[in-house]
Amino acid sequence: MSSSVDEREAARVSAPERPRREITTAFLVTRIAVLAVAAAILVYAVPPLIAAESWVSLGLLCAATAGIASLYLTRRFIPAKYLIPGTVFLVAFQVFPVVYTVTTAFTNFGDGHRGDKAAAITAIETGSVRQAPGSPEYGLTVALRGEELVFLLVDPSTKQVSLGTPKGLTPLPGAEVGVTGKVLSAPGLTVLKAPEAAARAQQISALAVPTAGGVIKANGLSRAVEGRAALVYDAACDCVRGNGDTWTADEDQGYFVNAKGEHLAQGWQVGVGFDNFARVLTDPTISGYFVGVLGWNVVFALGSVLGTFALGMSVALALHHPRMRGTRVYRIVLILPYAMPSFAMLLVWRDLFNRDFGLINQLLGANVDWLGEPMTARFGVILVNLWLGFPYMFLVTTGALQAIPRELTEAASIDGATPWKAFRRVTLPLLLVALTPLLISSFAYNFNNFNAIALTTEGGPFPAESPQVGGTDLLITYTFRLAFGAGGAQFGFAAAISVFIFTIVAVVSAVAFRRTRKQEEVYA
């Protein structure tokens, strides 16, 4: 008898220790994971930073790693141990992308404006290199020195091998040359095979080896020639001379411009202030369609959210009824569209709407050009989005309905309320209190639903008078076509329109959340 009492007493005393042990184990695992990730990042990032002589970044990395180590190797500052990882991820994946997008919107960053002025000058000079008559030719073999791409140049007359880098040409003793003139091996270097070199064709064509008489550039993958730059930068006038003309640097545009107003293709990144935003509002080819696209964008987002919510809620209410049987089977069937890859289903729906062999026309015995007319194409994309989105609303509504006590609806029925009145006065308001944040997030998602348009209609149909904007274009697809179309990538301009879209969604969300708080106060 006494032994059983002692066992119960021991169990009672040790019971509070179990949660404490679980917490200690979880904390130990978290500590090890954070320290392991910090150490891995440090080991991976230090060599490239040292090679690039980026001492500031290296110092910041070491300081951050030391701070993390000191924090997680001590028993103090328990709340900070859990808050810091979340804060780091918040800054890395939320704050930084937003700040970077906003700052990019005030620049001309894009094709032809990706680097600084020095990089632009180098690209202009090396890109204008032409082989001079009688200039030497070399057998070319591409190799790697660590991560750096280098040339192994074989003089055909002397068979001597030289190492070509952006810093110049130096002799390379000890290299083995094959009968074809290709370098087979070289000390301290990794010779690339033909497929490996072909994969780096862009880097090979961009590499220029300076010499006393000009520069050496690749001509294919097996030959290199020495030539002279047709365009040369003159620091005295801050201009580029050559081909009988002079292009002077324009710091406002980030281009070298001649007297005729023509500029060289290669420029550099500069701040342009509010020019990108002004272009959206003042350029007639953009602002003339902006309002129309925005209107359809709002209709598409609202139609998708309200349609999926209404259908999902209706199905959830039907399956929530106490007399309903086989609910598990129905639920599995109903969430199948949500379980399928959306991009694949969008392509399937595009084929279903095909005028000639689409299943919809075959079933209806019709000849409707669903994706060829603006109204039917818009109806089609909303229908597709409804089919893809209602399972999600069904799932969240089912969960919300299970949290509503049945006593409330039963009390309304006892008071004489009809089923419709009980739903409208009791069930729906409580559902909206729980689901309004999800509806707002669904609106924000559908407002920027690029895939739903790009994979079904590609923004079309396009009228003959405005081939740059289609009948189903959202702001996001319209922006993509403007910023990354035939004119090349214009990241700064795309970022400016992204700021407009962000502002619209933020305002709508803020108003909706404010109304949600008032609704919660009423039904609290």
C-alpha atoms as one frame of an Amber mdcrd trajectory, in Angstrom:
protein
   0.000   0.000   0.000   2.757   2.389   0.939   4.667   1.605  -2.263   1.667
   2.576  -4.453   1.287   5.828  -2.512   4.961   6.582  -3.026   4.635   5.914
  -6.766   1.657   8.253  -7.041   3.525  10.906  -5.050   6.574  10.557  -7.308
   4.382  10.794 -10.390   2.685  13.897  -8.968   6.011  15.560  -8.240   7.561
  14.683 -11.616   4.490  15.627 -13.700   5.310  19.381 -13.819   8.824  18.445
 -14.920   7.612  16.884 -18.179   6.493  20.128 -19.884   9.664  21.746 -18.658
  11.756  19.006 -20.250   9.818  19.334 -23.506  10.409  23.092 -23.532  14.106
  22.596 -22.784  14.421  20.055 -25.619  12.620  22.359 -28.085  14.820  25.260
 -27.057  17.986  23.149 -27.458  16.915  22.057 -30.957  16.143  25.676 -31.905
  19.510  26.839 -30.583  21.428  24.170 -32.514  19.486  24.876 -35.721  20.076
  28.636 -35.583  23.774  28.273 -34.809  24.193  25.671 -37.567  22.524  27.919
 -40.157  24.611  30.933 -39.076  27.830  28.908 -39.264  26.919  27.494 -42.682
  26.210  30.970 -44.063  29.507  32.244 -42.671  31.537  29.363 -44.178  29.791
  29.717 -47.539  29.975  33.515 -47.828  33.443  34.333 -46.489  35.579  33.059
 -49.433  33.628  34.961 -52.153  33.646  38.147 -50.073  37.401  37.894 -49.535
  37.963  37.210 -53.240  35.868  40.252 -54.123  37.631  42.330 -51.438  34.254
  43.335 -50.033  35.536  44.132 -46.573  32.482  46.051 -45.368  30.136  43.175
 -46.175  32.586  40.736 -44.628  32.746  42.802 -41.432  28.945  43.026 -41.209
  28.628  39.270 -41.752  31.181  38.472 -39.068  29.569  40.920 -36.634  26.122
  39.428 -37.240  27.439  35.886 -36.771  29.217  36.877 -33.561  26.022  38.507
 -32.269  23.968  35.395 -33.018  26.554  33.164 -31.365  26.730  35.301 -28.221
  22.929  35.386 -28.006  22.320  31.659 -28.410  25.272  30.473 -26.317  24.000
  32.230 -23.213  21.024  31.427 -20.970  19.855  35.045 -20.915  17.592  36.980
 -23.298  15.103  34.124 -23.783  12.443  36.209 -25.647  15.056  37.552 -28.074
  16.085  34.017 -29.004  12.616  33.441 -30.473  11.944  36.941 -31.799  15.181
  37.482 -33.726  14.731  34.624 -36.293  11.203  35.819 -37.084  12.381  39.405
 -37.359  15.215  38.421 -39.691  12.823  36.523 -41.979  10.356  39.423 -41.886
  13.036  41.876 -42.970  14.502  39.527 -45.586  11.258  38.425 -47.242   8.875
  41.322 -46.613  10.541  44.612 -45.737  13.556  44.360 -48.042  11.595  43.421
 -51.223   9.149  46.279 -50.663  11.889  48.827 -49.978  13.946  47.590 -52.938
  10.940  47.807 -55.272  10.127  51.348 -54.160  13.725  52.541 -54.556  13.976
  50.870 -57.972  10.880  52.794 -59.089  12.913  56.010 -58.863  15.673  54.756
 -61.195  16.031  53.857 -64.868  17.182  50.328 -63.990  16.635  47.975 -66.948
  18.214  46.685 -70.121  21.060  49.025 -71.044  21.036  50.497 -67.517  22.040
  47.597 -65.297  25.457  48.757 -64.049  27.394  51.894 -63.231  29.068  54.299
 -65.619  32.442  52.503 -65.548  30.779  49.228 -66.549  28.938  51.008 -69.347
  32.208  52.477 -70.711  33.845  49.051 -70.621  30.882  47.487 -72.431  30.891
  50.203 -75.107  34.607  49.882 -75.791  34.774  46.078 -75.767  31.581  45.799
 -77.777  33.030  47.963 -80.541  36.205  45.913 -80.981  36.846  45.032 -84.630
  39.677  42.905 -85.989  42.299  45.010 -87.697  43.942  43.770 -90.931  47.031
  41.727 -90.126  46.271  41.473 -86.419  47.306  38.208 -84.746  44.941  35.280
 -84.260  45.129  32.718 -81.461  43.859  29.236 -80.774  41.399  29.561 -77.907
  40.742  27.227 -75.006  38.461  28.332 -72.166  39.360  27.457 -68.578  38.476
  28.283 -64.989  40.828  29.636 -62.359  38.761  28.964 -59.284  35.475  30.616
 -60.252  37.077  33.075 -62.699  36.733  32.491 -66.446  40.066  32.835 -68.320
  41.410  32.353 -71.837  44.250  29.996 -72.771  45.676  31.476 -75.978  47.991
  29.491 -78.243  50.174  31.366 -80.730  49.955  29.291 -83.965  53.516  30.112
 -85.032  55.397  29.530 -81.761  52.902  27.178 -79.988  53.461  29.202 -76.836
  50.546  29.370 -74.411  49.507  32.574 -72.688  46.959  33.214 -69.950  44.406
  35.888 -70.850  42.468  37.692 -68.107  40.762  41.096 -67.838  44.081  42.335
 -66.401  46.166  41.363 -69.408  48.184  38.643 -71.109  50.872  36.609 -69.287
  52.968  33.558 -70.345  51.747  30.196 -69.026  54.545  27.596 -68.752  53.705
  23.937 -68.227  50.566  23.843 -70.369  49.991  20.759 -72.552  48.861  21.474
 -76.128  47.210  18.809 -78.290  47.684  18.190 -81.998  44.582  20.263 -82.767
  46.053  23.306 -81.038  43.731  23.054 -78.022  45.186  23.182 -74.518  44.614
  19.826 -72.830  45.778  20.761 -69.329  47.370  23.657 -67.481  48.718  23.924
 -63.928  46.193  25.380 -61.474  43.440  25.640 -64.099  40.379  23.606 -65.041
  40.037  23.289 -68.806  36.389  23.372 -69.921  35.083  20.837 -72.396  33.126
  21.989 -75.444  29.633  21.586 -73.908  30.749  23.362 -70.736  32.223  26.237
 -72.746  29.083  26.475 -74.900  27.010  26.902 -71.740  29.141  29.967 -70.887
  29.032  31.475 -74.375  27.731  34.819 -73.125  30.528  35.156 -70.563  33.125
  34.136 -73.145  31.971  36.741 -75.655  32.014  39.426 -72.954  35.572  38.704
 -71.771  38.202  41.060 -73.227  41.963  40.699 -72.673  43.772  44.057 -72.980
  47.046  44.231 -74.924  49.411  46.978 -76.033  47.818  47.069 -79.470  44.177
  46.700 -78.458  42.195  43.866 -76.917  41.803  40.149 -77.563  38.270  38.804
 -77.853  36.835  35.387 -78.628  35.601  34.669 -82.119  33.576  31.539 -81.435
  34.768  28.914 -78.975  38.049  27.885 -80.618  39.539  31.107 -81.982  40.443
  34.526 -80.596  41.529  37.651 -82.456  43.203  40.888 -81.492  41.405  44.008
 -82.533  40.908  47.673 -81.762  37.939  49.434 -80.233  36.069  51.639 -82.710
  34.640  53.645 -79.789  36.992  54.993 -77.131  36.141  56.905 -73.948  37.894
  60.251 -73.412  37.921  61.280 -69.747  38.944  64.854 -70.603  35.592  65.616
 -72.217  33.636  62.826 -70.503  32.635  61.558 -73.921  32.996  58.625 -76.297
  34.714  59.240 -79.630  34.770  57.106 -82.727  33.158  56.403 -86.100  33.371
  60.110 -86.940  31.131  61.212 -84.072  31.211  62.192 -80.406  28.779  61.128
 -77.699  28.803  63.196 -74.507  27.703  61.791 -71.137  24.186  62.854 -70.059
  23.982  62.165 -66.340  20.214  62.778 -66.253  19.436  60.085 -68.826  22.335
  57.752 -68.079  23.405  57.711 -71.737  26.146  58.990 -74.012  24.302  61.335
 -76.414  25.545  63.002 -79.628  24.567  66.370 -81.121  21.592  64.810 -82.958
  20.095  63.526 -79.725  21.002  59.920 -80.547  22.447  57.805 -77.779  24.583
  54.699 -77.586  22.766  51.497 -76.708  24.675  50.942 -73.476  23.943  53.294
 -70.584  24.187  53.245 -66.803  21.844  53.384 -63.862  20.842  56.812 -62.547
  18.039  58.228 -60.424  15.160  59.647 -62.457  12.966  60.958 -59.652   9.241
  60.664 -60.369   9.684  60.233 -64.135   8.452  56.620 -64.094   5.326  57.595
 -62.142   4.715  60.589 -64.397   5.025  58.324 -67.441   2.209  56.138 -66.140
  -0.087  59.152 -65.781   0.936  61.273 -68.782   1.986  58.860 -71.535  -1.168
  58.506 -73.693  -0.224  54.996 -74.785  -0.292  53.965 -71.115  -2.688  56.262
 -69.256  -5.286  55.948 -72.017  -5.821  52.285 -71.106  -4.864  52.375 -67.421
  -8.334  53.296 -66.104 -10.090  50.685 -68.247  -7.698  47.947 -67.186  -8.051
  49.016 -63.551 -11.850  48.831 -63.771 -11.797  45.302 -65.186  -9.145  44.374
 -62.610 -11.477  45.367 -59.761 -14.413  43.501 -61.350 -12.284  40.384 -61.804
 -10.988  40.440 -58.213 -14.409  41.143 -56.657 -16.180  38.656 -58.914 -13.661
  35.959 -58.080 -13.823  36.570 -54.321 -17.610  36.927 -54.051 -18.262  34.043
 -56.442 -15.909  31.615 -54.726 -17.166  32.656 -51.288 -20.841  32.280 -52.241
 -20.341  28.877 -53.854 -17.987  27.583 -51.157 -20.300  28.774 -48.382 -23.361
  27.221 -50.050 -21.664  23.835 -50.317 -20.341  24.089 -46.749 -23.832  24.905
 -45.419 -25.310  21.955 -47.292 -22.754  19.537 -45.886 -23.055  21.075 -42.406
 -26.723  20.131 -42.144 -27.274  17.499 -39.410 -29.269  15.230 -41.757 -26.551
  15.173 -44.421 -24.902  11.789 -44.944 -21.656  10.826 -46.675 -20.062  14.194
 -45.955 -16.515  12.796 -46.003 -16.888  11.536 -49.562 -18.391  14.812 -50.731
 -15.613  16.824 -49.098 -12.887  14.742 -50.749 -14.511  15.213 -54.159 -15.061
  18.935 -53.661 -11.451  19.739 -52.741 -10.009  17.992 -55.811  -9.752  21.250
 -57.827  -7.780  22.758 -54.927  -5.443  19.735 -54.836  -4.633  19.898 -58.557
  -1.715  22.065 -59.814  -3.349  25.333 -60.821  -1.080  25.995 -63.804  -1.989
  22.610 -65.328  -5.714  23.148 -64.727  -5.556  26.580 -66.338  -4.046  25.085
 -69.477  -6.736  22.383 -69.497  -9.489  24.998 -69.198  -7.920  26.971 -72.042
  -8.316  23.931 -74.267 -11.861  23.355 -73.019 -12.789  26.845 -74.249 -11.237
  26.279 -77.675 -13.665  27.159 -80.445 -12.806  24.293 -82.809 -12.144  21.265
 -80.596 -13.021  22.443 -77.080 -15.221  20.175 -74.973 -17.563  23.015 -73.946
 -18.633  23.773 -77.516 -18.955  20.065 -78.251 -21.221  19.467 -75.242 -23.366
  22.537 -75.982 -23.402  21.925 -79.720 -22.340  25.572 -80.137 -19.718  27.448
 -82.103 -18.855  30.183 -79.583 -15.439  31.806 -79.766 -15.115  31.916 -75.980
 -11.629  33.433 -75.834 -11.990  35.509 -79.004 -14.555  38.039 -77.719 -13.969
  40.343 -74.727 -17.205  39.570 -72.861 -17.055  35.781 -73.248 -13.318  35.756
 -72.479 -13.920  37.696 -69.259 -16.762  35.377 -68.312 -14.500  32.434 -69.042
 -11.590  33.537 -66.837 -13.943  34.323 -63.933 -15.558  30.891 -64.357 -12.144
  29.200 -64.330 -11.107  31.151 -61.238 -14.400  30.213 -59.588 -13.744  26.521
 -60.197 -10.182  26.793 -58.856 -11.015  28.972 -55.842 -14.270  27.707 -54.347
 -12.694  24.623 -52.615 -10.562  26.944 -50.499 -13.608  28.954 -49.459 -15.466
  25.694 -48.796 -12.700  24.532 -46.442 -12.415  27.768 -44.441 -16.196  28.184
 -44.247 -16.567  24.603 -43.004 -14.106  25.345 -40.229 -15.873  28.588 -39.315
 -19.289  26.911 -39.253 -18.055  24.289 -36.796 -17.013  27.099 -34.454 -20.544
  28.604 -34.401 -22.650  27.049 -31.604 -25.789  25.366 -32.926 -27.644  26.762
 -29.925 -27.675  30.186 -31.588 -29.532  29.009 -34.696 -31.797  26.808 -32.580
 -32.652  29.798 -30.378 -33.461  31.848 -33.476 -35.729  29.044 -34.715 -37.532
  28.895 -31.364 -38.083  32.656 -31.567 -39.898  32.085 -34.874 -37.169  33.033
 -37.335 -37.269  31.340 -40.731 -34.149  29.411 -41.872 -33.270  32.250 -44.277
 -33.702  34.902 -41.564 -31.647  32.850 -39.082 -28.899  32.523 -41.686 -28.972
  36.223 -42.566 -29.150  37.498 -38.999 -27.026  34.969 -37.119 -24.892  32.655
 -39.248 -23.721  35.032 -41.989 -22.589  37.875 -39.663 -20.609  35.437 -37.507
 -19.064  33.912 -40.617 -18.054  37.334 -41.929 -16.428  38.242 -38.612 -14.235
  35.133 -38.885 -13.630  35.130 -42.642 -13.340  38.804 -43.625  -9.525  38.845
 -43.228  -9.346  35.806 -45.527 -11.661  37.491 -48.035  -9.431  40.570 -48.024
  -6.316  38.458 -48.620  -8.149  36.604 -51.401  -9.015  39.948 -53.019  -5.355
  41.018 -52.878  -4.272  37.689 -54.398  -6.809  37.826 -57.242  -6.026  41.479
 -57.922  -2.536  40.284 -58.937  -3.514  36.850 -60.278  -1.025  36.742 -63.142
  -1.337  33.014 -63.874  -5.120  33.033 -64.290  -4.804  35.428 -67.234  -1.393
  34.557 -68.681  -2.133  30.820 -68.937  -5.676  31.073 -70.332  -6.111  34.156
 -72.531  -2.607  35.731 -72.357  -4.463  39.025 -71.847  -6.429  38.752 -75.097
  -8.409  39.203 -77.180  -6.492  42.152 -78.593  -8.318  44.738 -80.727  -6.644
  45.889 -83.915  -6.457  49.513 -82.750  -4.630  48.727 -79.472  -2.565  45.547
 -79.773  -0.683  46.289 -76.561  -3.685  45.893 -74.211  -6.156  43.008 -74.289
  -9.721  42.560 -73.157  -8.787  40.425 -70.131  -5.545  42.158 -69.151  -5.107
  42.848 -65.443  -2.765  45.567 -64.271  -0.121  42.950 -63.523  -0.219  41.388
 -67.013  -0.448  44.822 -68.653   2.568  45.945 -66.634   4.508  42.841 -67.603
   3.872  43.440 -71.308   4.844  47.111 -71.104   7.943  46.609 -69.007   9.274
  43.365 -70.503   7.970  43.468 -74.063   9.766  44.167 -77.322  11.484  47.230
 -75.846  13.477  45.121 -73.373  13.288  44.890 -69.621  12.423  48.153 -67.824
  12.616  47.237 -64.164  12.313  50.801 -62.895   9.117  51.405 -64.835   7.698
  48.037 -63.760   8.497  48.880 -60.141   6.636  52.199 -60.469   3.464  50.471
 -61.678   3.926  47.875 -58.917   3.873  50.722 -56.401   0.582  51.921 -57.908
  -0.880  48.417 -57.603   0.418  48.068 -54.042  -1.160  51.395 -53.087  -4.558
  50.411 -54.528  -4.593  47.046 -52.752  -3.331  48.604 -49.504  -6.088  51.246
 -49.506  -8.817  48.663 -50.219  -7.443  46.350 -47.531  -7.175  49.145 -44.952
 -10.798  50.220 -45.524 -12.013  46.616 -45.364 -10.085  45.866 -42.169 -11.501
  49.000 -40.562 -15.040  47.897 -41.351 -14.162  44.437 -40.025 -13.178  45.904
 -36.653 -16.517  47.712 -36.411 -18.302  44.465 -37.257 -16.356  42.598 -34.579
 -17.358  45.223 -31.989 -21.037  44.728 -32.876 -20.952  40.925 -32.622 -18.425
  40.638 -29.817
